[in-house]
Amino acid sequence: MFITKEMLIEKGACSVDIAWFDSQFPNGSDYQEALNVAAAQNQFGFARWGLQQFGSLDTVLEVDELEAEASVFFAGRIIVKGAIKIAKWLLAGEGITAGEGITAG
């Protein structure tokens, strides 16, 4: 899914999120790519709002371990066989499954 500044305005995004998105993606962005950049910059407000407005995607991130010094935002389902250790925020559009537990800041 490709999202644009105009789509954010139509859905009623706050001015802070619109300004952040426009500064990062003046020509728009793939939905998951916008979430990836938001995660790297710990833009929790944008990610939470985006997941609420644009919904989840029918995609799966399946890994043995998941560890990040920042945040992880994924529009689909996250399946981790081992443990999840995230320094900041962890959001998923379709749920999170961990084999050994979840630790998030």
Tab-separated table of N, CA, C and O in Angstrom:
chain	number	residue	atom	x	y	z
A	1	MET	N	0.848	-1.170	0.000
A	1	MET	CA	0.000	0.000	0.000
A	1	MET	C	0.893	1.234	0.000
A	1	MET	O	1.839	1.321	0.771
A	2	PHE	N	0.567	2.168	-0.855
A	2	PHE	CA	1.315	3.418	-0.958
A	2	PHE	C	0.501	4.508	-0.268
A	2	PHE	O	-0.690	4.657	-0.530
A	3	ILE	N	1.135	5.250	0.643
A	3	ILE	CA	0.430	6.324	1.350
A	3	ILE	C	1.074	7.671	1.015
A	3	ILE	O	2.267	7.755	0.741
A	4	THR	N	0.252	8.708	1.062
A	4	THR	CA	0.696	10.062	0.737
A	4	THR	C	0.287	11.033	1.832
A	4	THR	O	-0.568	10.719	2.677
A	5	LYS	N	0.854	12.199	1.779
A	5	LYS	CA	0.496	13.270	2.717
A	5	LYS	C	-0.997	13.574	2.607
A	5	LYS	O	-1.670	13.773	3.625
A	6	GLU	N	-1.524	13.580	1.390
A	6	GLU	CA	-2.949	13.873	1.187
A	6	GLU	C	-3.835	12.830	1.874
A	6	GLU	O	-4.877	13.167	2.433
A	7	MET	N	-3.397	11.572	1.865
A	7	MET	CA	-4.158	10.517	2.543
A	7	MET	C	-4.167	10.749	4.053
A	7	MET	O	-5.190	10.537	4.712
A	8	LEU	N	-3.035	11.184	4.601
A	8	LEU	CA	-2.973	11.474	6.028
A	8	LEU	C	-3.922	12.613	6.380
A	8	LEU	O	-4.636	12.543	7.386
A	9	ILE	N	-3.943	13.642	5.551
A	9	ILE	CA	-4.831	14.782	5.789
A	9	ILE	C	-6.285	14.335	5.724
A	9	ILE	O	-7.090	14.678	6.602
A	10	GLU	N	-6.639	13.536	4.700
A	10	GLU	CA	-8.017	13.041	4.551
A	10	GLU	C	-8.463	12.220	5.752
A	10	GLU	O	-9.629	12.263	6.144
A	11	LYS	N	-7.543	11.471	6.355
A	11	LYS	CA	-7.884	10.614	7.494
A	11	LYS	C	-7.788	11.352	8.830
A	11	LYS	O	-8.021	10.779	9.876
A	12	GLY	N	-7.401	12.624	8.787
A	12	GLY	CA	-7.405	13.440	9.999
A	12	GLY	C	-6.176	13.315	10.879
A	12	GLY	O	-6.257	13.478	12.092
A	13	ALA	N	-5.026	13.059	10.277
A	13	ALA	CA	-3.786	12.983	11.056
A	13	ALA	C	-3.491	14.335	11.705
A	13	ALA	O	-3.862	15.387	11.173
A	14	CYS	N	-2.799	14.296	12.820
A	14	CYS	CA	-2.432	15.545	13.492
A	14	CYS	C	-1.340	16.245	12.698
A	14	CYS	O	-0.621	15.628	11.894
A	15	SER	N	-1.181	17.524	12.922
A	15	SER	CA	-0.211	18.318	12.165
A	15	SER	C	1.222	17.846	12.394
A	15	SER	O	2.047	17.908	11.476
A	16	VAL	N	1.529	17.361	13.580
A	16	VAL	CA	2.882	16.872	13.878
A	16	VAL	C	3.195	15.648	13.022
A	16	VAL	O	4.273	15.556	12.429
A	17	ASP	N	2.263	14.695	12.949
A	17	ASP	CA	2.481	13.490	12.144
A	17	ASP	C	2.543	13.812	10.656
A	17	ASP	O	3.350	13.236	9.927
A	18	ILE	N	1.709	14.738	10.206
A	18	ILE	CA	1.742	15.140	8.793
A	18	ILE	C	3.092	15.778	8.464
A	18	ILE	O	3.709	15.445	7.444
A	19	ALA	N	3.559	16.670	9.317
A	19	ALA	CA	4.842	17.338	9.081
A	19	ALA	C	5.989	16.330	9.082
A	19	ALA	O	6.891	16.402	8.233
A	20	TRP	N	5.967	15.381	10.040
A	20	TRP	CA	7.022	14.367	10.082
A	20	TRP	C	7.005	13.531	8.805
A	20	TRP	O	8.050	13.340	8.170
A	21	PHE	N	5.839	13.036	8.415
A	21	PHE	CA	5.721	12.209	7.219
A	21	PHE	C	6.196	12.976	5.986
A	21	PHE	O	6.972	12.444	5.182
A	22	ASP	N	5.763	14.201	5.834
A	22	ASP	CA	6.133	15.006	4.666
A	22	ASP	C	7.633	15.277	4.621
A	22	ASP	O	8.230	15.299	3.545
A	23	SER	N	8.258	15.452	5.791
A	23	SER	CA	9.707	15.690	5.814
A	23	SER	C	10.485	14.428	5.424
A	23	SER	O	11.560	14.521	4.836
A	24	GLN	N	9.951	13.279	5.738
A	24	GLN	CA	10.620	12.015	5.421
A	24	GLN	C	10.288	11.505	4.019
A	24	GLN	O	11.124	10.897	3.353
A	25	PHE	N	9.048	11.730	3.593
A	25	PHE	CA	8.539	11.158	2.345
A	25	PHE	C	7.759	12.204	1.544
A	25	PHE	O	6.534	12.118	1.428
A	26	PRO	N	8.421	13.203	0.986
A	26	PRO	CA	7.698	14.260	0.268
A	26	PRO	C	6.901	13.746	-0.940
A	26	PRO	O	5.938	14.383	-1.355
A	27	ASN	N	7.268	12.589	-1.468
A	27	ASN	CA	6.547	12.010	-2.605
A	27	ASN	C	5.696	10.809	-2.206
A	27	ASN	O	5.266	10.038	-3.059
A	28	GLY	N	5.485	10.615	-0.909
A	28	GLY	CA	4.731	9.471	-0.426
A	28	GLY	C	5.642	8.289	-0.150
A	28	GLY	O	6.857	8.339	-0.381
A	29	SER	N	5.051	7.203	0.369
A	29	SER	CA	5.859	6.052	0.752
A	29	SER	C	5.029	4.780	0.777
A	29	SER	O	3.821	4.815	1.026
A	30	ASP	N	5.715	3.673	0.600
A	30	ASP	CA	5.120	2.384	0.891
A	30	ASP	C	4.787	2.366	2.393
A	30	ASP	O	5.565	2.862	3.215
A	31	TYR	N	3.652	1.810	2.723
A	31	TYR	CA	3.155	1.786	4.109
A	31	TYR	C	4.189	1.177	5.062
A	31	TYR	O	4.553	1.784	6.067
A	32	GLN	N	4.677	-0.028	4.759
A	32	GLN	CA	5.626	-0.677	5.667
A	32	GLN	C	6.933	0.090	5.748
A	32	GLN	O	7.521	0.188	6.812
A	33	GLU	N	7.381	0.669	4.645
A	33	GLU	CA	8.607	1.465	4.680
A	33	GLU	C	8.443	2.677	5.608
A	33	GLU	O	9.354	3.024	6.359
A	34	ALA	N	7.281	3.311	5.575
A	34	ALA	CA	7.019	4.432	6.491
A	34	ALA	C	7.062	3.956	7.937
A	34	ALA	O	7.614	4.641	8.810
A	35	LEU	N	6.504	2.773	8.197
A	35	LEU	CA	6.562	2.216	9.556
A	35	LEU	C	7.997	1.893	9.957
A	35	LEU	O	8.380	2.096	11.116
A	36	ASN	N	8.810	1.396	9.012
A	36	ASN	CA	10.210	1.094	9.321
A	36	ASN	C	10.980	2.353	9.714
A	36	ASN	O	11.748	2.342	10.680
A	37	VAL	N	10.782	3.423	8.975
A	37	VAL	CA	11.462	4.682	9.293
A	37	VAL	C	10.933	5.241	10.618
A	37	VAL	O	11.706	5.717	11.445
A	38	ALA	N	9.632	5.149	10.825
A	38	ALA	CA	9.054	5.592	12.097
A	38	ALA	C	9.653	4.800	13.255
A	38	ALA	O	9.955	5.366	14.316
A	39	ALA	N	9.862	3.509	13.070
A	39	ALA	CA	10.448	2.664	14.123
A	39	ALA	C	11.881	3.097	14.421
A	39	ALA	O	12.267	3.216	15.587
A	40	ALA	N	12.661	3.330	13.380
A	40	ALA	CA	14.055	3.736	13.563
A	40	ALA	C	14.163	5.058	14.317
A	40	ALA	O	15.121	5.283	15.051
A	41	GLN	N	13.142	5.905	14.152
A	41	GLN	CA	13.140	7.222	14.805
A	41	GLN	C	12.229	7.255	16.037
A	41	GLN	O	11.985	8.321	16.604
A	42	ASN	N	11.712	6.121	16.430
A	42	ASN	CA	10.826	5.998	17.596
A	42	ASN	C	9.611	6.922	17.517
A	42	ASN	O	9.204	7.531	18.498
A	43	GLN	N	9.015	6.988	16.337
A	43	GLN	CA	7.820	7.811	16.104
A	43	GLN	C	6.563	6.978	16.429
A	43	GLN	O	5.795	6.615	15.545
A	44	PHE	N	6.382	6.696	17.707
A	44	PHE	CA	5.291	5.833	18.150
A	44	PHE	C	3.922	6.387	17.769
A	44	PHE	O	3.046	5.652	17.328
A	45	GLY	N	3.726	7.676	17.942
A	45	GLY	CA	2.427	8.284	17.645
A	45	GLY	C	2.011	8.080	16.203
A	45	GLY	O	0.881	7.702	15.916
A	46	PHE	N	2.937	8.291	15.284
A	46	PHE	CA	2.640	8.085	13.868
A	46	PHE	C	2.319	6.619	13.598
A	46	PHE	O	1.358	6.302	12.902
A	47	ALA	N	3.118	5.710	14.141
A	47	ALA	CA	2.921	4.277	13.887
A	47	ALA	C	1.583	3.795	14.449
A	47	ALA	O	0.841	3.080	13.764
A	48	ARG	N	1.276	4.175	15.661
A	48	ARG	CA	0.004	3.746	16.271
A	48	ARG	C	-1.176	4.295	15.471
A	48	ARG	O	-2.110	3.564	15.144
A	49	TRP	N	-1.122	5.566	15.135
A	49	TRP	CA	-2.199	6.182	14.361
A	49	TRP	C	-2.301	5.515	12.988
A	49	TRP	O	-3.388	5.194	12.519
A	50	GLY	N	-1.156	5.308	12.334
A	50	GLY	CA	-1.151	4.690	11.014
A	50	GLY	C	-1.748	3.299	11.019
A	50	GLY	O	-2.544	2.945	10.136
A	51	LEU	N	-1.397	2.495	12.005
A	51	LEU	CA	-1.958	1.141	12.096
A	51	LEU	C	-3.462	1.188	12.338
A	51	LEU	O	-4.201	0.361	11.806
A	52	GLN	N	-3.920	2.149	13.113
A	52	GLN	CA	-5.363	2.288	13.354
A	52	GLN	C	-6.099	2.727	12.094
A	52	GLN	O	-7.190	2.246	11.807
A	53	GLN	N	-5.503	3.625	11.334
A	53	GLN	CA	-6.176	4.185	10.161
A	53	GLN	C	-6.059	3.323	8.909
A	53	GLN	O	-7.015	3.199	8.155
A	54	PHE	N	-4.880	2.764	8.663
A	54	PHE	CA	-4.643	2.015	7.440
A	54	PHE	C	-4.781	0.513	7.631
A	54	PHE	O	-4.816	-0.236	6.666
A	55	GLY	N	-4.842	0.084	8.879
A	55	GLY	CA	-5.074	-1.319	9.169
A	55	GLY	C	-3.844	-2.193	8.985
A	55	GLY	O	-2.741	-1.733	8.753
A	56	SER	N	-4.090	-3.479	9.097
A	56	SER	CA	-3.002	-4.441	9.002
A	56	SER	C	-2.868	-4.961	7.575
A	56	SER	O	-3.781	-4.835	6.761
A	57	LEU	N	-1.717	-5.547	7.322
A	57	LEU	CA	-1.458	-6.166	6.028
A	57	LEU	C	-1.376	-7.676	6.230
A	57	LEU	O	-1.040	-8.153	7.312
A	58	ASP	N	-1.658	-8.415	5.195
A	58	ASP	CA	-1.614	-9.871	5.255
A	58	ASP	C	-0.181	-10.341	4.993
A	58	ASP	O	0.108	-10.996	3.997
A	59	THR	N	0.720	-9.944	5.888
A	59	THR	CA	2.133	-10.307	5.778
A	59	THR	C	2.600	-10.863	7.113
A	59	THR	O	2.004	-10.582	8.158
A	60	VAL	N	3.659	-11.656	7.064
A	60	VAL	CA	4.195	-12.267	8.279
A	60	VAL	C	5.696	-12.013	8.339
A	60	VAL	O	6.408	-12.224	7.365
A	61	LEU	N	6.151	-11.555	9.495
A	61	LEU	CA	7.574	-11.449	9.794
A	61	LEU	C	7.882	-12.605	10.729
A	61	LEU	O	7.422	-12.618	11.873
A	62	GLU	N	8.595	-13.614	10.230
A	62	GLU	CA	8.907	-14.790	11.039
A	62	GLU	C	10.418	-14.921	11.158
A	62	GLU	O	11.124	-15.044	10.156
A	63	VAL	N	10.917	-14.862	12.400
A	63	VAL	CA	12.353	-14.906	12.660
A	63	VAL	C	12.628	-15.761	13.886
A	63	VAL	O	11.730	-16.056	14.676
A	64	ASP	N	13.902	-16.134	14.061
A	64	ASP	CA	14.289	-16.908	15.238
A	64	ASP	C	14.337	-16.041	16.488
A	64	ASP	O	13.878	-16.443	17.555
A	65	GLU	N	14.914	-14.853	16.380
A	65	GLU	CA	15.032	-13.892	17.478
A	65	GLU	C	14.733	-12.508	16.921
A	65	GLU	O	14.954	-12.245	15.749
A	66	LEU	N	14.253	-11.615	17.773
A	66	LEU	CA	14.000	-10.238	17.355
A	66	LEU	C	14.538	-9.315	18.427
A	66	LEU	O	14.079	-9.338	19.569
A	67	GLU	N	15.546	-8.517	18.052
A	67	GLU	CA	16.160	-7.586	18.991
A	67	GLU	C	16.401	-6.271	18.272
A	67	GLU	O	16.862	-6.257	17.128
A	68	ALA	N	16.074	-5.147	18.932
A	68	ALA	CA	16.269	-3.831	18.328
A	68	ALA	C	16.592	-2.809	19.402
A	68	ALA	O	16.033	-2.854	20.497
A	69	GLU	N	17.486	-1.878	19.066
A	69	GLU	CA	17.840	-0.784	19.973
A	69	GLU	C	16.817	0.340	19.916
A	69	GLU	O	16.820	1.222	20.761
A	70	ALA	N	15.971	0.322	18.921
A	70	ALA	CA	14.917	1.334	18.779
A	70	ALA	C	13.571	0.626	18.887
A	70	ALA	O	13.381	-0.202	19.767
A	71	SER	N	12.656	0.935	18.002
A	71	SER	CA	11.317	0.341	17.998
A	71	SER	C	11.167	-0.595	16.810
A	71	SER	O	11.968	-0.566	15.880
A	72	VAL	N	10.122	-1.417	16.853
A	72	VAL	CA	9.743	-2.255	15.725
A	72	VAL	C	8.251	-2.063	15.505
A	72	VAL	O	7.451	-2.267	16.424
A	73	PHE	N	7.884	-1.623	14.295
A	73	PHE	CA	6.485	-1.457	13.902
A	73	PHE	C	6.278	-2.275	12.632
A	73	PHE	O	6.989	-2.070	11.640
A	74	PHE	N	5.327	-3.198	12.657
A	74	PHE	CA	5.087	-4.063	11.508
A	74	PHE	C	3.595	-4.141	11.245
A	74	PHE	O	2.809	-4.375	12.167
A	75	ALA	N	3.195	-3.974	10.006
A	75	ALA	CA	1.772	-3.915	9.674
A	75	ALA	C	1.106	-5.281	9.616
A	75	ALA	O	-0.117	-5.365	9.543
A	76	GLY	N	1.878	-6.348	9.682
A	76	GLY	CA	1.310	-7.693	9.639
A	76	GLY	C	1.438	-8.400	10.972
A	76	GLY	O	1.315	-7.792	12.030
A	77	ARG	N	1.713	-9.697	10.907
A	77	ARG	CA	1.861	-10.537	12.093
A	77	ARG	C	3.341	-10.807	12.329
A	77	ARG	O	4.085	-11.075	11.398
A	78	ILE	N	3.767	-10.761	13.601
A	78	ILE	CA	5.146	-11.053	13.984
A	78	ILE	C	5.170	-12.388	14.713
A	78	ILE	O	4.454	-12.568	15.707
A	79	ILE	N	6.003	-13.307	14.210
A	79	ILE	CA	6.178	-14.612	14.855
A	79	ILE	C	7.670	-14.789	15.118
A	79	ILE	O	8.483	-14.763	14.191
A	80	VAL	N	8.012	-14.953	16.393
A	80	VAL	CA	9.411	-15.115	16.782
A	80	VAL	C	9.536	-16.432	17.539
A	80	VAL	O	8.830	-16.651	18.529
A	81	LYS	N	10.424	-17.296	17.079
A	81	LYS	CA	10.599	-18.604	17.712
A	81	LYS	C	11.231	-18.482	19.093
A	81	LYS	O	10.918	-19.238	19.992
A	82	GLY	N	12.127	-17.528	19.254
A	82	GLY	CA	12.811	-17.324	20.524
A	82	GLY	C	12.247	-16.129	21.258
A	82	GLY	O	11.036	-15.942	21.354
A	83	ALA	N	13.150	-15.282	21.724
A	83	ALA	CA	12.766	-14.120	22.534
A	83	ALA	C	12.727	-12.840	21.701
A	83	ALA	O	13.362	-12.732	20.666
A	84	ILE	N	11.973	-11.879	22.217
A	84	ILE	CA	11.895	-10.544	21.628
A	84	ILE	C	12.430	-9.560	22.659
A	84	ILE	O	11.951	-9.530	23.796
A	85	LYS	N	13.421	-8.753	22.253
A	85	LYS	CA	13.970	-7.707	23.120
A	85	LYS	C	14.011	-6.420	22.310
A	85	LYS	O	14.809	-6.289	21.380
A	86	ILE	N	13.157	-5.485	22.649
A	86	ILE	CA	13.039	-4.214	21.941
A	86	ILE	C	13.274	-3.089	22.945
A	86	ILE	O	12.646	-3.062	24.003
A	87	ALA	N	14.160	-2.159	22.605
A	87	ALA	CA	14.495	-1.082	23.537
A	87	ALA	C	13.344	-0.095	23.746
A	87	ALA	O	13.196	0.468	24.825
A	88	LYS	N	12.533	0.134	22.733
A	88	LYS	CA	11.468	1.140	22.842
A	88	LYS	C	10.089	0.519	22.663
A	88	LYS	O	9.587	-0.132	23.538
A	89	TRP	N	9.471	0.681	21.491
A	89	TRP	CA	8.089	0.282	21.241
A	89	TRP	C	8.012	-0.897	20.286
A	89	TRP	O	8.802	-1.008	19.359
A	90	LEU	N	7.000	-1.731	20.496
A	90	LEU	CA	6.750	-2.880	19.629
A	90	LEU	C	5.268	-2.885	19.272
A	90	LEU	O	4.413	-2.981	20.151
A	91	LEU	N	4.963	-2.735	17.980
A	91	LEU	CA	3.579	-2.738	17.507
A	91	LEU	C	3.463	-3.647	16.296
A	91	LEU	O	4.361	-3.682	15.454
A	92	ALA	N	2.346	-4.355	16.207
A	92	ALA	CA	2.065	-5.188	15.036
A	92	ALA	C	0.594	-5.060	14.691
A	92	ALA	O	-0.257	-4.942	15.572
A	93	GLY	N	0.310	-5.100	13.394
A	93	GLY	CA	-1.066	-4.964	12.938
A	93	GLY	C	-1.915	-6.185	13.191
A	93	GLY	O	-3.115	-6.088	13.392
A	94	GLU	N	-1.307	-7.378	13.201
A	94	GLU	CA	-2.067	-8.624	13.346
A	94	GLU	C	-1.652	-9.465	14.534
A	94	GLU	O	-2.030	-10.613	14.628
A	95	GLY	N	-0.846	-8.953	15.424
A	95	GLY	CA	-0.485	-9.717	16.608
A	95	GLY	C	0.978	-10.123	16.635
A	95	GLY	O	1.691	-10.057	15.649
A	96	ILE	N	1.391	-10.566	17.831
A	96	ILE	CA	2.783	-10.915	18.099
A	96	ILE	C	2.808	-12.233	18.850
A	96	ILE	O	2.104	-12.400	19.844
A	97	THR	N	3.642	-13.166	18.373
A	97	THR	CA	3.832	-14.442	19.046
A	97	THR	C	5.311	-14.614	19.309
A	97	THR	O	6.133	-14.437	18.403
A	98	ALA	N	5.658	-14.934	20.553
A	98	ALA	CA	7.057	-15.157	20.902
A	98	ALA	C	7.188	-16.498	21.625
A	98	ALA	O	6.370	-16.831	22.482
A	99	GLY	N	8.233	-17.251	21.273
A	99	GLY	CA	8.449	-18.546	21.894
A	99	GLY	C	9.016	-18.452	23.292
A	99	GLY	O	8.773	-19.315	24.123
A	100	GLU	N	9.766	-17.396	23.593
A	100	GLU	CA	10.441	-17.297	24.887
A	100	GLU	C	10.154	-16.014	25.658
A	100	GLU	O	10.805	-15.726	26.628
A	101	GLY	N	9.230	-15.212	25.232
A	101	GLY	CA	8.884	-14.012	25.974
A	101	GLY	C	9.183	-12.734	25.219
A	101	GLY	O	9.910	-12.722	24.233
A	102	ILE	N	8.605	-11.647	25.729
A	102	ILE	CA	8.739	-10.331	25.103
A	102	ILE	C	9.207	-9.342	26.159
A	102	ILE	O	8.613	-9.243	27.224
A	103	THR	N	10.267	-8.596	25.825
A	103	THR	CA	10.726	-7.489	26.663
A	103	THR	C	10.762	-6.250	25.783
A	103	THR	O	11.427	-6.250	24.749
A	104	ALA	N	10.034	-5.221	26.194
A	104	ALA	CA	10.023	-3.969	25.440
A	104	ALA	C	10.112	-2.804	26.401
A	104	ALA	O	9.605	-2.867	27.519
A	105	GLY	N	10.785	-1.737	25.934
A	105	GLY	CA	10.947	-0.535	26.760
A	105	GLY	C	9.639	0.162	26.915
A	105	GLY	O	9.305	0.776	27.866
